[in-house]
Coordinates of C-alpha atoms in Angstrom, one line a residue:
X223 CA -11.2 -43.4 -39.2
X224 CA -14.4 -45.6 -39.4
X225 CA -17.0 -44.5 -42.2
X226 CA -19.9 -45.3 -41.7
X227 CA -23.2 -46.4 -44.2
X228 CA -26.5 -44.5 -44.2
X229 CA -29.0 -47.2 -42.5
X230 CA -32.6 -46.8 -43.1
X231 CA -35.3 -47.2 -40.6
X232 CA -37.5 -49.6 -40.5
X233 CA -41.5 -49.8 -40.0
X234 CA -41.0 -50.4 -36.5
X235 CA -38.4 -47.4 -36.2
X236 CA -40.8 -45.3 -37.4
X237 CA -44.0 -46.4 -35.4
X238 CA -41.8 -45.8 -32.5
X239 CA -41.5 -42.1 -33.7
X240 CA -44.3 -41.6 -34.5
X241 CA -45.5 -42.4 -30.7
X242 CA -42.3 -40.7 -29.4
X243 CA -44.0 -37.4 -31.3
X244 CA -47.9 -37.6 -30.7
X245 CA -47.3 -38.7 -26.7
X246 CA -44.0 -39.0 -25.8
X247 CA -41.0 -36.8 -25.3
X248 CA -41.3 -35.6 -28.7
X249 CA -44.8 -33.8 -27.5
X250 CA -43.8 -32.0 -24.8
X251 CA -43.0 -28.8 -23.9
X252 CA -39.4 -28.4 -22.9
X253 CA -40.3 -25.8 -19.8
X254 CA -43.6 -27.6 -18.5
X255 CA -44.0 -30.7 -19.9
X256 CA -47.7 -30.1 -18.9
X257 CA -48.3 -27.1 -21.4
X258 CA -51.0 -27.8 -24.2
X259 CA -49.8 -28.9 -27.8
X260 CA -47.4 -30.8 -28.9
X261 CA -44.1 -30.0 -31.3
X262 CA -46.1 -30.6 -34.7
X263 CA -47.1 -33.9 -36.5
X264 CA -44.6 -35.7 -38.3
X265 CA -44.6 -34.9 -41.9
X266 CA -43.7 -37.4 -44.4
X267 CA -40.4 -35.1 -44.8
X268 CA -39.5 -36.0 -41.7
X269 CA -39.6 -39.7 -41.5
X270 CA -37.7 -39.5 -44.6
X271 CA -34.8 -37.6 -43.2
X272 CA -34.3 -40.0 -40.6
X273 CA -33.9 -43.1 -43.8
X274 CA -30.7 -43.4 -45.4
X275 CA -31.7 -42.5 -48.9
X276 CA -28.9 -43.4 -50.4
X277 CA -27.3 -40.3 -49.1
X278 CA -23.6 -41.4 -48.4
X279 CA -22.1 -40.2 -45.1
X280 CA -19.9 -37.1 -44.6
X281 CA -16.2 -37.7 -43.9
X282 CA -15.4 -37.8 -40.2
X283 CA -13.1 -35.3 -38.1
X284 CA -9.6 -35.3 -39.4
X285 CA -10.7 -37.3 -43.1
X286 CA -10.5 -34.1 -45.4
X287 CA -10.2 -30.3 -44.9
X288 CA -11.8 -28.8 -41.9
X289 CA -14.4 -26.2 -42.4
X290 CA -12.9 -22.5 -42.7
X291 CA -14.0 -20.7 -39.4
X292 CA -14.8 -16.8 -39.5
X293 CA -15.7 -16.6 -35.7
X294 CA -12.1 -14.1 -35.7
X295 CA -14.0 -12.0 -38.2
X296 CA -17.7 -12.6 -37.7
X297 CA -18.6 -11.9 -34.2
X298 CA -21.5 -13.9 -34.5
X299 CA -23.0 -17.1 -33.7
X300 CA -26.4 -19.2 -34.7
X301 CA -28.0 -21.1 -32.3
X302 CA -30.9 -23.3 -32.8
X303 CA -32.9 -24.6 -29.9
X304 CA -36.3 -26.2 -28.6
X305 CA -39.1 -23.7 -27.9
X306 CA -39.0 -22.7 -24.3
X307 CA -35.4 -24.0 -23.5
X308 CA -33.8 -20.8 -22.6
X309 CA -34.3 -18.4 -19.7
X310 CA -36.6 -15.5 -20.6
X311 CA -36.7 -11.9 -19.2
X312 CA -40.2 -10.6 -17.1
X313 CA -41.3 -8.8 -20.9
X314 CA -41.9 -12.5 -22.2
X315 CA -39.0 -11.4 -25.2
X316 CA -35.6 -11.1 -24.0
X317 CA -32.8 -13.6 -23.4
X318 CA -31.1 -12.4 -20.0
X319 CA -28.0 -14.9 -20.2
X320 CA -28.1 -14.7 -23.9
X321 CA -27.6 -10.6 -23.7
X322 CA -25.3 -11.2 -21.0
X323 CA -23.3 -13.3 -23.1
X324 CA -23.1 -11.1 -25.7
X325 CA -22.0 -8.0 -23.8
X326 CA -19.6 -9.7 -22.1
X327 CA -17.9 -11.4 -25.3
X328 CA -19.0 -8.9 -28.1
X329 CA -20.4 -12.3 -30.0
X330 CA -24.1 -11.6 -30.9
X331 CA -26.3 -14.6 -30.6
X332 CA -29.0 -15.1 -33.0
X333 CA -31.1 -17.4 -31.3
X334 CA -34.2 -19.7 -33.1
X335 CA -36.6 -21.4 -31.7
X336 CA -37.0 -23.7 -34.7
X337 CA -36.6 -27.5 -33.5
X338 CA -39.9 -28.6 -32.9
X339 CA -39.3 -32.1 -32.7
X340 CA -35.9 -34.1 -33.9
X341 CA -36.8 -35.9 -37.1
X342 CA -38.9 -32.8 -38.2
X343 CA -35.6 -30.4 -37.6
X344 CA -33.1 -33.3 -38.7
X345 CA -35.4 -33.2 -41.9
X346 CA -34.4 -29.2 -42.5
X347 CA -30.7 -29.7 -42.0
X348 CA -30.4 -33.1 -43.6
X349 CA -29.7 -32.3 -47.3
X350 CA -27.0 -29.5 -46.2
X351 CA -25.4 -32.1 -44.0
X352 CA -25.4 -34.9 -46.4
X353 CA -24.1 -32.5 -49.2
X354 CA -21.2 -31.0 -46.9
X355 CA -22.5 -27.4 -46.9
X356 CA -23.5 -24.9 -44.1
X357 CA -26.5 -25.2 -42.8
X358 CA -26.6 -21.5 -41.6
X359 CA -26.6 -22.6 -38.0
X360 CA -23.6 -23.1 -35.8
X361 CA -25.1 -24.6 -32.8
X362 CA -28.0 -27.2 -32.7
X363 CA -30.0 -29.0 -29.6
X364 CA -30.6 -32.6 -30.4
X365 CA -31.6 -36.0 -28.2
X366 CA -29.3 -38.4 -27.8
X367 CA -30.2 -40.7 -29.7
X368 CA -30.6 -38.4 -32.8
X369 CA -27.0 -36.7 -31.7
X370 CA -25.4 -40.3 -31.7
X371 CA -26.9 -40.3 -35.1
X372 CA -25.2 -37.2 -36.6
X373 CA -21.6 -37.9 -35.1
X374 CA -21.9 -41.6 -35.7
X375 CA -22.6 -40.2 -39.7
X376 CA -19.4 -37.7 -39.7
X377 CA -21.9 -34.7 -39.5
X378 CA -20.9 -33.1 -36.1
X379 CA -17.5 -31.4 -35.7
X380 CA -15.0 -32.4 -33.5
X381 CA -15.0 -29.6 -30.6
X382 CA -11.8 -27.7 -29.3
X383 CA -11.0 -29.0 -25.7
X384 CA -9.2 -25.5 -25.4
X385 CA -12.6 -23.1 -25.7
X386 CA -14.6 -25.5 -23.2
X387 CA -12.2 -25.3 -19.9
X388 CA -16.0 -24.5 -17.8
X389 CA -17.6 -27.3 -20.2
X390 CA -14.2 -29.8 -19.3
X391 CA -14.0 -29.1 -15.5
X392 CA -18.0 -29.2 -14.8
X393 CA -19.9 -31.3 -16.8
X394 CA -21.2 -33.6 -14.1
X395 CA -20.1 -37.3 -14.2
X396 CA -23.3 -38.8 -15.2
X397 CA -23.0 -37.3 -18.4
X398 CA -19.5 -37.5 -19.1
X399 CA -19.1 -40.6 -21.0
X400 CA -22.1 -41.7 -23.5
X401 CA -21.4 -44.9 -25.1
X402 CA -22.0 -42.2 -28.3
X403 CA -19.3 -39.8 -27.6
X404 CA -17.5 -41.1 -25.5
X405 CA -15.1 -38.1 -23.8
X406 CA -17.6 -35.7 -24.9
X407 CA -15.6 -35.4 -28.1
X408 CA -18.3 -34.2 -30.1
X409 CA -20.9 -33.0 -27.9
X410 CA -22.5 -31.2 -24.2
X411 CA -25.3 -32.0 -22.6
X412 CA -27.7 -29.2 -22.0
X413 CA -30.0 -30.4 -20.2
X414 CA -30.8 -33.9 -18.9
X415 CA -34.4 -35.9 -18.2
X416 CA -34.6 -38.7 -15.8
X417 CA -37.1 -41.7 -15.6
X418 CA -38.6 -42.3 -12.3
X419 CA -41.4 -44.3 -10.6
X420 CA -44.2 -41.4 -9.4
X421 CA -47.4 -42.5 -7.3
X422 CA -50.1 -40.8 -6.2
X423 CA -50.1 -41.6 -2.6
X424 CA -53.8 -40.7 -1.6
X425 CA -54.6 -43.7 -4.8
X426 CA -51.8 -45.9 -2.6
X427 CA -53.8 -45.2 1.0
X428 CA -50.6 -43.6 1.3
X429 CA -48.1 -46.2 0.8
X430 CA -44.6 -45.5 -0.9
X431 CA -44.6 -47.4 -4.4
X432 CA -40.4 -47.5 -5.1
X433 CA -39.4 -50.4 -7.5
X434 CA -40.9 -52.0 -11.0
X435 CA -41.3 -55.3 -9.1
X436 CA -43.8 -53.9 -6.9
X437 CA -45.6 -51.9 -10.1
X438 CA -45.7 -55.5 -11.6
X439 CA -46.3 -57.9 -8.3
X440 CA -48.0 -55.6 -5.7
X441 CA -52.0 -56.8 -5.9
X442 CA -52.8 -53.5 -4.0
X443 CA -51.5 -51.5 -7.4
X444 CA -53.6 -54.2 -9.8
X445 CA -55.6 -52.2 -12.7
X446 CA -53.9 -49.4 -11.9
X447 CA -49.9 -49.4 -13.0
X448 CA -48.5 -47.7 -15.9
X449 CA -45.4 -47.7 -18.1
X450 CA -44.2 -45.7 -20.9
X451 CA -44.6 -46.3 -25.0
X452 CA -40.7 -45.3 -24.7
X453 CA -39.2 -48.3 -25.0
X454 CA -35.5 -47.4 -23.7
X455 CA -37.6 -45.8 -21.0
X456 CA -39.7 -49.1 -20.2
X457 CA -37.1 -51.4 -21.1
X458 CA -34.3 -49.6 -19.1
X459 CA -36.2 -49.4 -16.0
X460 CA -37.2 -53.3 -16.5
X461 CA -33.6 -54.1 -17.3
X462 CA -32.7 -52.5 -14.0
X463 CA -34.7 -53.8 -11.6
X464 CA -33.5 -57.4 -13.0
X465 CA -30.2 -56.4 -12.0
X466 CA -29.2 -56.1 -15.7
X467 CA -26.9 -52.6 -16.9
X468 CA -29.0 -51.2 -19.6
X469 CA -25.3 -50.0 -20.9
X470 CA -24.1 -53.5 -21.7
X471 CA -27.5 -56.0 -21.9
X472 CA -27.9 -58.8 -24.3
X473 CA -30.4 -60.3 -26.5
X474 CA -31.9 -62.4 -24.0
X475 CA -32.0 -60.0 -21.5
X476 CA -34.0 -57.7 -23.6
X477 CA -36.4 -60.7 -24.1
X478 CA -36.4 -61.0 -20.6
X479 CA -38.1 -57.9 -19.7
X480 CA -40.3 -58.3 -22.3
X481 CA -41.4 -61.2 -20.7
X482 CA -41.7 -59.8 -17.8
X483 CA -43.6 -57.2 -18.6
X484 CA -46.0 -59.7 -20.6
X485 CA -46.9 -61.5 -17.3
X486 CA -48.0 -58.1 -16.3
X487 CA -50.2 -57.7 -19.6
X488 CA -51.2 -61.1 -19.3
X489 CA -52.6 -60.8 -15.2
X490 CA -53.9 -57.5 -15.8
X491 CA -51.8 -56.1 -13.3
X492 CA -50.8 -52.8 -15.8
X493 CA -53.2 -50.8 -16.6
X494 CA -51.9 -49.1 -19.9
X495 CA -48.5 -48.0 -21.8
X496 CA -49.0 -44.0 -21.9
X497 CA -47.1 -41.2 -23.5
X498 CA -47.2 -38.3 -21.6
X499 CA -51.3 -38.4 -20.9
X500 CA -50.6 -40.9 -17.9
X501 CA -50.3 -37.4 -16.1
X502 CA -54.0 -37.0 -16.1
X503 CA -55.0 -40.5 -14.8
X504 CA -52.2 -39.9 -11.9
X505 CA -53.5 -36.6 -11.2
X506 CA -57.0 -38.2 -10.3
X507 CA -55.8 -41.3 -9.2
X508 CA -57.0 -43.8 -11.9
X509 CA -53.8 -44.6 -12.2
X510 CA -51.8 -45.2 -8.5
X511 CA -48.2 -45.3 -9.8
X512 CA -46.4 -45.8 -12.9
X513 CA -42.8 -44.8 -14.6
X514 CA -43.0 -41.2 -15.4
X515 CA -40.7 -38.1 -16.2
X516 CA -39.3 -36.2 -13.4
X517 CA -40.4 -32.9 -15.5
X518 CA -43.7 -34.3 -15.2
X519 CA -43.3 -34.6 -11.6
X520 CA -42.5 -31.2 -11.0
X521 CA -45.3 -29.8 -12.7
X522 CA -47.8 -31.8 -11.0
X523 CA -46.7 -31.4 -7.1
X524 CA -47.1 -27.8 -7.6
X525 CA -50.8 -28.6 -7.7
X526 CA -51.3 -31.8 -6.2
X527 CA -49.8 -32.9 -3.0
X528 CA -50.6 -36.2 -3.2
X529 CA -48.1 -36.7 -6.0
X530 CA -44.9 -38.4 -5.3
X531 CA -41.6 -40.0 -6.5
X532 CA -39.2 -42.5 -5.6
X533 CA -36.0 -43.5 -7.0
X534 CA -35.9 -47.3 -7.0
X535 CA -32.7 -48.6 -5.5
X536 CA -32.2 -50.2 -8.4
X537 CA -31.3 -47.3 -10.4
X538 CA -32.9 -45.0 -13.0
X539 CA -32.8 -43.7 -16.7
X540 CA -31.2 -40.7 -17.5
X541 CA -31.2 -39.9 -21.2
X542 CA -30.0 -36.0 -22.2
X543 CA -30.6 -33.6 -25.2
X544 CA -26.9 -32.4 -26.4
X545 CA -25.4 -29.0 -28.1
X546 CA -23.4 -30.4 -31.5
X547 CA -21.6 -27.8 -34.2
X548 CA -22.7 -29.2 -37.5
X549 CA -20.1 -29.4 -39.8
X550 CA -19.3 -26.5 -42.4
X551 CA -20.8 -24.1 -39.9
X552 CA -19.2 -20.8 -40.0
X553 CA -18.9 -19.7 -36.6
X554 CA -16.9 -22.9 -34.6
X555 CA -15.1 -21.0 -32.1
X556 CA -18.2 -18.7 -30.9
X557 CA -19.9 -21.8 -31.0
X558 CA -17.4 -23.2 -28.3
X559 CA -17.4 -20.0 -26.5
X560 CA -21.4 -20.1 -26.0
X561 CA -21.3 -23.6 -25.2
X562 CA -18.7 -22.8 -22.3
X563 CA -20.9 -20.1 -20.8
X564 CA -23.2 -22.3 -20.1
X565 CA -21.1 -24.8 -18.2
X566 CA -20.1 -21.6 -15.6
X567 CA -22.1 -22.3 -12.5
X568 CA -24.1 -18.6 -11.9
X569 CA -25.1 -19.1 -15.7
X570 CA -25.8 -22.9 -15.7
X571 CA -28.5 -22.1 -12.3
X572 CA -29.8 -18.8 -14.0
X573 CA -31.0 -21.4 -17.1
X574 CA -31.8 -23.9 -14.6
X575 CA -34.3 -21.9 -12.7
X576 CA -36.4 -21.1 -15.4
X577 CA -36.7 -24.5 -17.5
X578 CA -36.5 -27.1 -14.9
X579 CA -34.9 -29.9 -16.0
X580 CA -31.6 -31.7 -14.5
X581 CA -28.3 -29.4 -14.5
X582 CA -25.8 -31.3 -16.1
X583 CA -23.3 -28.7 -14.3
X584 CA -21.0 -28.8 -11.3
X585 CA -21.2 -26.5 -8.6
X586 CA -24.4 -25.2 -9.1
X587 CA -26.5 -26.1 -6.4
X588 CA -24.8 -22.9 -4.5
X589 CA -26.0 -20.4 -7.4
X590 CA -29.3 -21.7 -7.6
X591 CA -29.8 -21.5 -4.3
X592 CA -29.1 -17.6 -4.5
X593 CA -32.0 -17.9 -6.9
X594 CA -34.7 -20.2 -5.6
X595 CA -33.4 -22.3 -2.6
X596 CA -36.5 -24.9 -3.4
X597 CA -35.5 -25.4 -6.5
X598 CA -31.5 -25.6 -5.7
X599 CA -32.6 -28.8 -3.3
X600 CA -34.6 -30.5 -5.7
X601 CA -32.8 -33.5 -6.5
X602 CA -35.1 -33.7 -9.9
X603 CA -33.1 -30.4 -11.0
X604 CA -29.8 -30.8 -9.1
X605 CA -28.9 -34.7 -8.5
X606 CA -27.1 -35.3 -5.2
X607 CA -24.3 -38.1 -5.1
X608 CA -26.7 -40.8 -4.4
X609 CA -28.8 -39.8 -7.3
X610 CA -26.4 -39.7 -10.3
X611 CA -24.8 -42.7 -8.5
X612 CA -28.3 -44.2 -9.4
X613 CA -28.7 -42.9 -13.2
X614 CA -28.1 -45.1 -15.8
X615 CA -28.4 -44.6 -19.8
X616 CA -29.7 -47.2 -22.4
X617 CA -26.8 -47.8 -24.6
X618 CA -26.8 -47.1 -28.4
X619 CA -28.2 -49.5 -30.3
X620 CA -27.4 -50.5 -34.1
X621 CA -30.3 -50.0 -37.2
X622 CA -30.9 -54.3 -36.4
X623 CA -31.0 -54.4 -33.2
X624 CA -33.6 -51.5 -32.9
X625 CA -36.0 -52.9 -35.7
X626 CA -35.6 -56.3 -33.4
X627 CA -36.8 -54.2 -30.4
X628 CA -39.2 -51.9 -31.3
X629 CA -41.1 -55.1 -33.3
X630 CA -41.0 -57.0 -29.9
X631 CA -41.9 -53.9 -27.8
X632 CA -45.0 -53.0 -30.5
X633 CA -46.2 -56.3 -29.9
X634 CA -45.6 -56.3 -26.2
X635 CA -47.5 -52.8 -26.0
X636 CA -50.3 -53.8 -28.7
X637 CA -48.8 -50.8 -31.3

C-alpha cells in the first residue's frame, strides 16, 4: 500500500483558506446559509494543522494492527458534526432521528456540534491522528477536499461494506465515485452543495441568464456579473462551459479559463469575485446574475421572487461534505451502524427537510414528499436524472499543482 509524505501548504493555500473562511463556504451556516456569523476566524493553530510539520503519515488500512473496536461492549457512539446539520425537535434541543436511532438500536449517540470550520477542527484532531491515538470521536463531518486529505494520509479507516447495506444500495450515483475514494471505501456523503448560475430576473428585464458565456459576453449583464473567490467553484464552472471535464483538465486548460475570465476583468464585464456576500447585491439587483450556491438560492426565493436559477447545459459543480471514522476510534461498528441509518430513505428526507441541502440518498423523493411536497420537488434538495446527469466534481489536486492554481487564481481575482 502507497504511504504517503506530509505536504505543507503554501502561501497561496492558505490565502485561499483564509477567503474560503471569512466569505466562502467555510462562513456559512450549514442550515441557512443566510444566517449571521460565520464559523470563527482562523487561528494560527489552524493553518498549522493543515502544514505538514514534519508529522509523518499514519499507516494505511491493512499496513499494521487494526484498532481494537468495543462497539460489542460499549453501546455507544461519538459523532462530531457542523452546527445546524442535524434535524432538530419543535423544543429547539432534541435530535428526533438521533433519539430514534438510539431506541431502535440501543446505541446512544453523543452528538457535538464542534466543527466550526475544517482546518479549525482538523487542527483539534491533528496531533491524535498523526500520533495514532483516539481522538475520542468515532464519527467526523469533513469537505471533500479536507476528507481526501485524511484518507490520502492513512488517517480514516477503511469502512465495513457489511454494516452499510442502506449506505451501498442508495448512495445516489453522483456521489459514488470521488476521484478521492473511489468506491466510497473510506467515506459517505452527507450532504451535497451544488454550484449554479442564479439571476435576479427583475435586474435582467426578466430574461433567463443560463451559461458562463453569457455572464462573460452578454453586454445586457456588463457591470453587473459575479463569480466566486472559490476557485474549484469558478474554475469548474469555467472549465465546463469550455467543454473541458473538471475531473480530468490539464495545465493549459486551467490557464485557459483563467484567461478567459481575465478578458472579463479586463472589459469590465464582471463586476466582482464574492464569497458568500454576492447574496445581498443579488437581492437588490446590483448584481443581475452570477455563480452562486443552490443553499443560497433557497434562502433567497423564500423572500424574493425575483430570484432565479438555471442549470447551464453545460453542467454544474457538485462538491460534498463526507462522514469518515478516524482511525483508533473506539466505536467502528456503531459508527457504521449510524452511518447506515442515514442512507434509509424515511430517515435520509426527515434530515433533509430540515437542513436543505442535496440528498445524496435514493428513493427519497417519495418520503420527503410525505413531509413537505415543495421541498420533495425541489431539484436543489432532490436532483432528478437530468440534474445529477449535469453535476460534475473538480478532481483532487496535488500540494503543486494547487500552489500553481491558487497563485494564478489570486492574481486573476486581485487577492
Amino acid at each position: 500500500m502507497e504511504q504517503y509524505q506530509s505536504d505543507s501548504l503554501s502561501a497561496a493555500q492558505l490565502a485561499a483558506i483564509r477567503r474560503t473562511l471569512t466569505s466562502g463556504r467555510g462562513a456559512l451556516s450549514r442550515r441557512s446559509m443566510l444566517r449571521a456569523g460565520g464559523f470563527g476566524a482562523l487561528t494560527v493553530g489552524g493553518l498549522a494543522a493543515l502544514t505538514g510539520c514534519g508529522i509523518p503519515p499514519a499507516k494505511r488500512e491493512g499496513q499494521g494492527p487494526a484498532s481494537t473496536d468495543f462497539s460489542a461492549k460499549e453501546k455507544s457512539v461519538n459523532f462530531s458534526n457542523w452546527t445546524e446539520y442535524m434535524d432538530t425537535g419543535e423544543d429547539g434541543h432534541s435530535r428526533p432521528s438521533l433519539a430514534a436511532f438510539a431506541k431502535r438500536t440501543g446505541i446512544q449517540v453523543k452528538y457535538t456540534e464542534d466543527i466550526n470550520d475544517n482546518v479549525e477542527f482538523f487542527g483539534k484532531i491533528k496531533p491524535q491522528l498523526a500520533a495514532g491515538q483516539d481522538t475520542g470521536r468515532d464519527l467526523i463531518n469533513l469537505t471533500d477536499w479536507l476528507a481526501a486529505r485524511v484518507i490520502r494520509l492513512g488517517w480514516a479507516q477503511k469502512l465495513d461494506a457489511a454494516n452499510l447495506p442502506h449506505a451501498f444500495a442508495n448512495l445516489s450515483a453522483q456521489f459514488r465515485t470521488p476521484d478521492w475514494d473511489p468506491g466510497r471505501s473510506y467515506s459517505y456523503p452527507w450532504t451535497g452543495i451544488s454550484t449554479v448560475i442564479a439571476y435576479n430576473s427583475k435586474a435582467t428585464n426578466g430574461r433567463k441568464v443560463d451559461s458562463v458565456t453569457q455572464l462573460l459576453d452578454d453586454p445586457a449583464l456588463k457591470g453587473r456579473v459575479g463569480f466566486l473567490t472559490e476557485m474549484r467553484d469558478t474554475i469548474g464552472m469555467t472549465l465546463l462551459d469550455m467543454g473541458k471535464d473538471p475531473a480530468k483538465f490539464t495545465d493549459a486548460d486551467y490557464d485557459a479559463a483563467i484567461g478567459r475570465l481575465q478578458k472579463g476583468v479586463d472589459k469590465k464585464q464582471i463586476r466582482r469575485f464574492t464569497g458568500n456576500d454576492y447574496t445581498s447585491d443579488l437581492d437588490k439587483g446590483d448584481i443581475a446574475a452570477c455563480v452562486a450556491w443552490a443553499g443560497d438560492v433557497i434562502q433567497l426565493q423564500a423572500d424574493n421572487p425575483d430570484i432565479k436559477y438555471a442549470i447551464p447545459a453545460a453542467g454544474y459543480i457538485t462538491s460534498s461534505d463526507n462522514l469518515l471514522i478516524p482511525t483508533q476510534a473506539r466505536h467502528k461498528t456503531n459508527a457504521e451502524k449510524l452511518m447506515d441509518y442515514y442512507y434509509e430513505p424515511a430517515v435520509a428526507a426527515q434530515l433533509a427537510a430540515y437542513i436543505n441541502f442535496v440528498c445524496p440518498v435514493d428513493g427519497v423523493k417519495d418520503e420527503l414528499a410525505k413531509i413537505d411536497p415543495d421541498l420533495a420537488n425541489n431539484v436543489l434538495i432532490v436532483p432528478d436524472k437530468e440534474m445529477a446527469r449535469k453535476s460534475h466534481s473538480f478532481r483532487s489536486l496535488t500540494s503543486a499543482e494547487e500552489t500553481a492554481y491558487e497563485e494564478k487564481f489570486a492574481k486573476l481575482i486581485g487577492a
